[in-house]
Amino acid sequence: MQVRVLGCSGAIAKDCRTTSFLIGDRILIDAGTGVGDLTLEEMGRIDHVLLTHSHLDHIAALPLMLDAVSSSRRSPLQVHALPATIAALQAHVFNNVIWPDFSTIPSQASPFLQYQAFATGELLAIDGTEIEVLPARHTVPAVGFAVRGDAGWWVFSGDTERNQAFWDRVNTLPVAYLVIETAFSNRERDLACRSLHLSPDTLAQELAHIHPANRYPIYITHTKPSETELIMEEIRQLDGTAGIQLGPHDIRWLRAGQTLEV
């Protein structure tokens, strides 16, 4: 299974695209601005979009992608999300004010978009791929995902603050890759706490939950463009801080354009 990183930034700037991952060629996890790098043919092959939550950086390209390929689709795009996320899309995006309601056009019987609600903890079977909905702690209802590949599970934290329930589940999985957010530097730790994001110090506390026998590449995502270099430097300096040893972990910065083989 291939996971193609379309976007993994916490905001936009030159060469910075917000969160979106293409699983194979038919499943999209989040629909940030990175979707705009796909060709029309690639967008047209996507049949399923799974959303972690309703924030703009994770949904911005969804209405635009639908507009770009709707006339060529032969079946509705399936949007999978928490009920609260679906309600937010209906109220604030596909509301015939910000954007047309694609769930009712060209007709209610044959729409361009259909919603599929899921619950945290649910195991989904989508286009032959197993995807588990993981818990997240954020300012709006949110989740992460674990996607099963041939070599193990690709795990994505979504936007989250410290979250014991996430690790309780992840430590039972044969993880191949972990993608975890660290949106702010330590100098912005108070803002990170208020907005329920991680900073390097809280990331270190989270990684301490990984079972000592479990070792896999850890990719840092969702960094703010103005702070990416500082965040990565602070992560490199964490080893030994507050008794936390990060040395054995293989920590890397995620970049748009990367492809992970799982």
mmCIF file of C-alpha atoms in Angstrom:
data_model
loop_
_atom_site.group_PDB
_atom_site.id
_atom_site.type_symbol
_atom_site.label_atom_id
_atom_site.label_comp_id
_atom_site.label_asym_id
_atom_site.label_seq_id
_atom_site.Cartn_x
_atom_site.Cartn_y
_atom_site.Cartn_z
ATOM 1 C CA MET A 1 0.000 0.000 0.000
ATOM 2 C CA GLN A 2 1.221 3.486 -0.860
ATOM 3 C CA VAL A 3 0.580 6.576 1.254
ATOM 4 C CA ARG A 4 1.253 9.712 -0.761
ATOM 5 C CA VAL A 5 1.786 12.890 1.248
ATOM 6 C CA LEU A 6 -0.051 15.663 -0.590
ATOM 7 C CA GLY A 7 0.139 18.173 2.246
ATOM 8 C CA CYS A 8 1.363 18.134 5.842
ATOM 9 C CA SER A 9 1.802 21.767 6.877
ATOM 10 C CA GLY A 10 -0.086 23.606 9.577
ATOM 11 C CA ALA A 11 -0.660 26.615 7.306
ATOM 12 C CA ILE A 12 0.000 27.777 3.751
ATOM 13 C CA ALA A 13 3.099 29.420 2.303
ATOM 14 C CA LYS A 14 5.276 28.728 -0.736
ATOM 15 C CA ASP A 15 5.768 24.942 -0.949
ATOM 16 C CA CYS A 16 3.610 24.464 2.182
ATOM 17 C CA ARG A 17 0.316 22.646 1.707
ATOM 18 C CA THR A 18 -2.142 21.683 4.413
ATOM 19 C CA THR A 19 -3.010 18.179 5.489
ATOM 20 C CA SER A 20 -3.987 15.555 2.946
ATOM 21 C CA PHE A 21 -2.874 11.971 2.322
ATOM 22 C CA LEU A 22 -3.724 9.795 -0.683
ATOM 23 C CA ILE A 23 -4.065 6.093 0.175
ATOM 24 C CA GLY A 24 -3.578 4.121 -3.022
ATOM 25 C CA ASP A 25 -5.472 6.083 -5.634
ATOM 26 C CA ARG A 26 -9.075 5.967 -4.370
ATOM 27 C CA ILE A 27 -8.969 7.003 -0.702
ATOM 28 C CA LEU A 28 -8.159 10.480 0.596
ATOM 29 C CA ILE A 29 -7.515 11.191 4.261
ATOM 30 C CA ASP A 30 -8.285 14.852 4.908
ATOM 31 C CA ALA A 31 -8.688 17.330 2.080
ATOM 32 C CA GLY A 32 -6.335 20.205 2.746
ATOM 33 C CA THR A 33 -4.724 22.377 0.103
ATOM 34 C CA GLY A 34 -2.331 19.612 -0.926
ATOM 35 C CA VAL A 35 -5.161 18.099 -2.977
ATOM 36 C CA GLY A 36 -4.584 20.895 -5.492
ATOM 37 C CA ASP A 37 -1.395 19.195 -6.696
ATOM 38 C CA LEU A 38 -3.378 16.253 -8.075
ATOM 39 C CA THR A 39 -4.316 16.109 -11.732
ATOM 40 C CA LEU A 40 -7.974 16.067 -12.742
ATOM 41 C CA GLU A 41 -7.596 12.374 -13.565
ATOM 42 C CA GLU A 42 -6.158 11.637 -10.111
ATOM 43 C CA MET A 43 -8.915 13.599 -8.371
ATOM 44 C CA GLY A 44 -11.513 11.805 -10.467
ATOM 45 C CA ARG A 45 -10.307 8.410 -9.232
ATOM 46 C CA ILE A 46 -10.917 9.303 -5.574
ATOM 47 C CA ASP A 47 -14.120 7.663 -4.344
ATOM 48 C CA HIS A 48 -13.725 8.096 -0.575
ATOM 49 C CA VAL A 49 -12.658 11.013 1.622
ATOM 50 C CA LEU A 50 -12.122 10.414 5.351
ATOM 51 C CA LEU A 51 -11.978 13.541 7.499
ATOM 52 C CA THR A 52 -10.312 13.833 10.891
ATOM 53 C CA HIS A 53 -12.311 16.968 11.801
ATOM 54 C CA SER A 54 -13.959 20.082 10.422
ATOM 55 C CA HIS A 55 -11.179 22.701 10.591
ATOM 56 C CA LEU A 56 -10.500 24.575 7.361
ATOM 57 C CA ASP A 57 -6.928 23.364 6.845
ATOM 58 C CA HIS A 58 -8.281 19.797 6.662
ATOM 59 C CA ILE A 59 -11.308 20.405 4.422
ATOM 60 C CA ALA A 60 -10.380 23.439 2.272
ATOM 61 C CA ALA A 61 -9.969 21.544 -1.008
ATOM 62 C CA LEU A 62 -13.015 19.290 -0.650
ATOM 63 C CA PRO A 63 -15.597 21.656 -2.210
ATOM 64 C CA LEU A 64 -13.153 22.753 -4.917
ATOM 65 C CA MET A 65 -12.186 19.178 -5.796
ATOM 66 C CA LEU A 66 -15.839 18.204 -6.085
ATOM 67 C CA ASP A 67 -16.483 21.161 -8.371
ATOM 68 C CA ALA A 68 -13.522 20.186 -10.551
ATOM 69 C CA VAL A 69 -14.537 16.557 -11.164
ATOM 70 C CA SER A 70 -18.270 16.309 -10.420
ATOM 71 C CA SER A 71 -19.339 16.358 -14.070
ATOM 72 C CA SER A 72 -17.085 13.397 -14.887
ATOM 73 C CA ARG A 73 -18.010 11.215 -11.898
ATOM 74 C CA ARG A 74 -20.257 8.209 -12.351
ATOM 75 C CA SER A 75 -21.087 7.779 -8.648
ATOM 76 C CA PRO A 76 -21.239 10.057 -5.598
ATOM 77 C CA LEU A 77 -18.078 10.877 -3.689
ATOM 78 C CA GLN A 78 -18.367 9.247 -0.255
ATOM 79 C CA VAL A 79 -17.348 11.547 2.603
ATOM 80 C CA HIS A 80 -16.721 9.626 5.847
ATOM 81 C CA ALA A 81 -16.605 11.590 9.106
ATOM 82 C CA LEU A 82 -17.900 11.951 12.632
ATOM 83 C CA PRO A 83 -21.549 13.072 12.792
ATOM 84 C CA ALA A 84 -20.407 16.428 14.238
ATOM 85 C CA THR A 85 -18.031 16.946 11.314
ATOM 86 C CA ILE A 86 -20.766 16.145 8.812
ATOM 87 C CA ALA A 87 -23.082 18.591 10.566
ATOM 88 C CA ALA A 88 -20.392 21.293 10.347
ATOM 89 C CA LEU A 89 -19.932 20.708 6.612
ATOM 90 C CA GLN A 90 -23.672 20.892 6.032
ATOM 91 C CA ALA A 91 -24.125 24.035 8.112
ATOM 92 C CA HIS A 92 -21.032 26.003 7.142
ATOM 93 C CA VAL A 93 -19.716 24.811 3.756
ATOM 94 C CA PHE A 94 -22.224 22.941 1.594
ATOM 95 C CA ASN A 95 -25.032 25.302 2.578
ATOM 96 C CA ASN A 96 -25.809 27.060 -0.734
ATOM 97 C CA VAL A 97 -24.164 30.202 0.664
ATOM 98 C CA ILE A 98 -20.476 29.354 0.940
ATOM 99 C CA TRP A 99 -20.804 26.519 -1.613
ATOM 100 C CA PRO A 100 -23.606 24.597 -3.320
ATOM 101 C CA ASP A 101 -25.060 21.643 -1.451
ATOM 102 C CA PHE A 102 -23.477 18.871 -3.474
ATOM 103 C CA SER A 103 -25.439 16.263 -1.506
ATOM 104 C CA THR A 104 -28.623 17.382 -3.320
ATOM 105 C CA ILE A 105 -27.356 18.209 -6.817
ATOM 106 C CA PRO A 106 -27.834 17.432 -9.591
ATOM 107 C CA SER A 107 -30.655 15.645 -7.695
ATOM 108 C CA GLN A 108 -31.298 14.105 -4.296
ATOM 109 C CA ALA A 109 -31.607 10.715 -5.966
ATOM 110 C CA SER A 110 -28.245 11.051 -7.737
ATOM 111 C CA PRO A 111 -26.044 13.550 -5.857
ATOM 112 C CA PHE A 112 -22.382 14.381 -6.322
ATOM 113 C CA LEU A 113 -21.667 13.750 -2.605
ATOM 114 C CA GLN A 114 -22.925 11.363 0.055
ATOM 115 C CA TYR A 115 -22.097 11.417 3.765
ATOM 116 C CA GLN A 116 -21.136 8.310 5.732
ATOM 117 C CA ALA A 117 -20.951 8.724 9.510
ATOM 118 C CA PHE A 118 -18.507 6.733 11.620
ATOM 119 C CA ALA A 119 -17.689 6.516 15.337
ATOM 120 C CA THR A 120 -14.413 6.553 17.229
ATOM 121 C CA GLY A 121 -13.144 2.996 17.606
ATOM 122 C CA GLU A 122 -14.943 1.749 14.503
ATOM 123 C CA LEU A 123 -13.100 -0.510 12.046
ATOM 124 C CA LEU A 124 -13.997 0.441 8.490
ATOM 125 C CA ALA A 125 -13.590 -1.629 5.322
ATOM 126 C CA ILE A 126 -13.277 0.823 2.440
ATOM 127 C CA ASP A 127 -12.351 -0.254 -1.075
ATOM 128 C CA GLY A 128 -10.652 -3.362 0.328
ATOM 129 C CA THR A 129 -8.652 -1.361 2.896
ATOM 130 C CA GLU A 130 -9.010 -1.686 6.682
ATOM 131 C CA ILE A 131 -9.094 1.678 8.448
ATOM 132 C CA GLU A 132 -9.569 2.087 12.187
ATOM 133 C CA VAL A 133 -10.926 5.340 13.642
ATOM 134 C CA LEU A 134 -8.655 6.411 16.513
ATOM 135 C CA PRO A 135 -9.420 8.841 19.352
ATOM 136 C CA ALA A 136 -8.124 12.425 19.272
ATOM 137 C CA ARG A 137 -8.426 15.410 21.643
ATOM 138 C CA HIS A 138 -9.022 18.692 19.859
ATOM 139 C CA THR A 139 -11.129 21.856 20.063
ATOM 140 C CA VAL A 140 -13.803 20.273 17.865
ATOM 141 C CA PRO A 141 -14.807 16.603 17.663
ATOM 142 C CA ALA A 142 -11.854 14.889 15.978
ATOM 143 C CA VAL A 143 -10.219 11.545 15.264
ATOM 144 C CA GLY A 144 -7.043 10.003 13.946
ATOM 145 C CA PHE A 145 -6.738 6.975 11.693
ATOM 146 C CA ALA A 146 -4.822 3.705 11.427
ATOM 147 C CA VAL A 147 -4.645 2.175 7.939
ATOM 148 C CA ARG A 148 -3.591 -1.433 7.512
ATOM 149 C CA GLY A 149 -0.932 -2.180 4.910
ATOM 150 C CA ASP A 150 1.146 -5.224 4.024
ATOM 151 C CA ALA A 151 3.982 -4.239 6.390
ATOM 152 C CA GLY A 152 1.834 -3.056 9.305
ATOM 153 C CA TRP A 153 -0.334 -0.062 10.131
ATOM 154 C CA TRP A 154 0.178 3.528 9.021
ATOM 155 C CA VAL A 155 -0.989 5.574 12.012
ATOM 156 C CA PHE A 156 -1.986 9.247 11.850
ATOM 157 C CA SER A 157 -2.709 11.122 15.069
ATOM 158 C CA GLY A 158 -4.823 13.833 13.459
ATOM 159 C CA ASP A 159 -4.880 17.141 15.333
ATOM 160 C CA THR A 160 -4.628 16.264 19.003
ATOM 161 C CA GLU A 161 -3.236 17.185 22.375
ATOM 162 C CA ARG A 162 -2.081 14.616 24.941
ATOM 163 C CA ASN A 163 -4.218 11.522 24.545
ATOM 164 C CA GLN A 164 -3.740 8.365 26.604
ATOM 165 C CA ALA A 165 -6.554 6.558 24.795
ATOM 166 C CA PHE A 166 -4.679 6.941 21.493
ATOM 167 C CA TRP A 167 -1.596 5.182 22.869
ATOM 168 C CA ASP A 168 -3.628 2.480 24.587
ATOM 169 C CA ARG A 169 -4.789 1.401 21.128
ATOM 170 C CA VAL A 170 -1.658 2.165 19.100
ATOM 171 C CA ASN A 171 0.535 0.075 21.403
ATOM 172 C CA THR A 172 -1.524 -2.998 20.460
ATOM 173 C CA LEU A 173 -0.944 -2.520 16.711
ATOM 174 C CA PRO A 174 2.034 -3.608 14.579
ATOM 175 C CA VAL A 175 2.842 -0.041 13.528
ATOM 176 C CA ALA A 176 4.879 0.524 10.368
ATOM 177 C CA TYR A 177 4.853 4.351 10.487
ATOM 178 C CA LEU A 178 3.548 6.937 12.932
ATOM 179 C CA VAL A 179 2.610 10.413 11.679
ATOM 180 C CA ILE A 180 2.065 12.735 14.625
ATOM 181 C CA GLU A 181 1.353 16.435 14.801
ATOM 182 C CA THR A 182 3.537 19.028 16.503
ATOM 183 C CA ALA A 183 1.957 22.303 15.484
ATOM 184 C CA PHE A 184 3.819 24.787 17.696
ATOM 185 C CA SER A 185 7.286 25.379 19.126
ATOM 186 C CA ASN A 186 7.894 25.399 22.872
ATOM 187 C CA ARG A 187 7.827 29.193 22.936
ATOM 188 C CA GLU A 188 4.174 28.875 21.866
ATOM 189 C CA ARG A 189 3.408 26.044 24.305
ATOM 190 C CA ASP A 190 0.607 27.987 25.999
ATOM 191 C CA LEU A 191 -1.108 28.546 22.654
ATOM 192 C CA ALA A 192 -0.584 24.880 21.795
ATOM 193 C CA CYS A 193 -2.227 23.893 25.079
ATOM 194 C CA ARG A 194 -5.203 26.212 24.587
ATOM 195 C CA SER A 195 -5.742 25.062 20.994
ATOM 196 C CA LEU A 196 -5.210 21.379 21.874
ATOM 197 C CA HIS A 197 -2.121 20.853 19.757
ATOM 198 C CA LEU A 198 1.297 19.450 20.636
ATOM 199 C CA SER A 199 4.590 21.272 21.094
ATOM 200 C CA PRO A 200 7.951 19.485 21.369
ATOM 201 C CA ASP A 201 7.726 19.206 25.172
ATOM 202 C CA THR A 202 4.281 17.608 25.079
ATOM 203 C CA LEU A 203 5.318 15.487 22.087
ATOM 204 C CA ALA A 204 8.088 14.042 24.252
ATOM 205 C CA GLN A 205 5.560 13.193 26.946
ATOM 206 C CA GLU A 206 3.407 11.473 24.335
ATOM 207 C CA LEU A 207 6.231 9.453 22.787
ATOM 208 C CA ALA A 208 7.103 8.192 26.259
ATOM 209 C CA HIS A 209 3.897 6.139 26.045
ATOM 210 C CA ILE A 210 5.293 3.998 23.204
ATOM 211 C CA HIS A 211 6.048 0.510 24.455
ATOM 212 C CA PRO A 212 9.862 0.066 24.715
ATOM 213 C CA ALA A 213 9.738 -2.960 22.423
ATOM 214 C CA ASN A 214 8.060 -0.991 19.649
ATOM 215 C CA ARG A 215 10.305 0.880 17.225
ATOM 216 C CA TYR A 216 9.184 2.500 13.988
ATOM 217 C CA PRO A 217 9.772 5.718 12.025
ATOM 218 C CA ILE A 218 7.978 8.715 13.527
ATOM 219 C CA TYR A 219 7.112 11.565 11.163
ATOM 220 C CA ILE A 220 6.346 15.051 12.474
ATOM 221 C CA THR A 221 3.491 16.805 10.695
ATOM 222 C CA HIS A 222 1.352 19.969 10.934
ATOM 223 C CA THR A 223 4.229 22.314 11.819
ATOM 224 C CA LYS A 224 3.611 26.020 11.262
ATOM 225 C CA PRO A 225 5.781 27.160 8.309
ATOM 226 C CA SER A 226 7.353 29.983 10.306
ATOM 227 C CA GLU A 227 8.331 27.589 13.092
ATOM 228 C CA THR A 228 9.231 24.353 11.323
ATOM 229 C CA GLU A 229 13.008 24.670 11.724
ATOM 230 C CA LEU A 230 12.664 25.717 15.379
ATOM 231 C CA ILE A 231 10.253 22.873 16.143
ATOM 232 C CA MET A 232 12.566 20.264 14.621
ATOM 233 C CA GLU A 233 15.585 21.719 16.452
ATOM 234 C CA GLU A 234 13.703 21.634 19.756
ATOM 235 C CA ILE A 235 12.735 18.013 19.108
ATOM 236 C CA ARG A 236 16.387 17.149 18.421
ATOM 237 C CA GLN A 237 17.366 18.740 21.742
ATOM 238 C CA LEU A 238 14.799 16.850 23.811
ATOM 239 C CA ASP A 239 16.808 13.714 24.520
ATOM 240 C CA GLY A 240 17.235 13.423 28.256
ATOM 241 C CA THR A 241 14.950 16.365 29.072
ATOM 242 C CA ALA A 242 12.778 15.625 32.105
ATOM 243 C CA GLY A 243 14.114 12.075 32.102
ATOM 244 C CA ILE A 244 12.730 11.350 28.627
ATOM 245 C CA GLN A 245 15.072 9.509 26.296
ATOM 246 C CA LEU A 246 14.226 10.130 22.641
ATOM 247 C CA GLY A 247 17.477 8.762 21.256
ATOM 248 C CA PRO A 248 16.121 5.324 20.213
ATOM 249 C CA HIS A 249 13.258 6.909 18.272
ATOM 250 C CA ASP A 250 13.653 7.493 14.551
ATOM 251 C CA ILE A 251 12.099 10.976 14.285
ATOM 252 C CA ARG A 252 11.794 12.657 10.890
ATOM 253 C CA TRP A 253 10.101 15.697 9.391
ATOM 254 C CA LEU A 254 7.287 14.836 6.999
ATOM 255 C CA ARG A 255 7.372 16.598 3.613
ATOM 256 C CA ALA A 256 4.780 17.033 0.906
ATOM 257 C CA GLY A 257 5.627 14.833 -2.055
ATOM 258 C CA GLN A 258 6.871 11.894 0.011
ATOM 259 C CA THR A 259 5.467 8.422 -0.599
ATOM 260 C CA LEU A 260 5.499 5.810 2.169
ATOM 261 C CA GLU A 261 5.298 2.118 1.321
ATOM 262 C CA VAL A 262 3.301 0.279 3.975
#
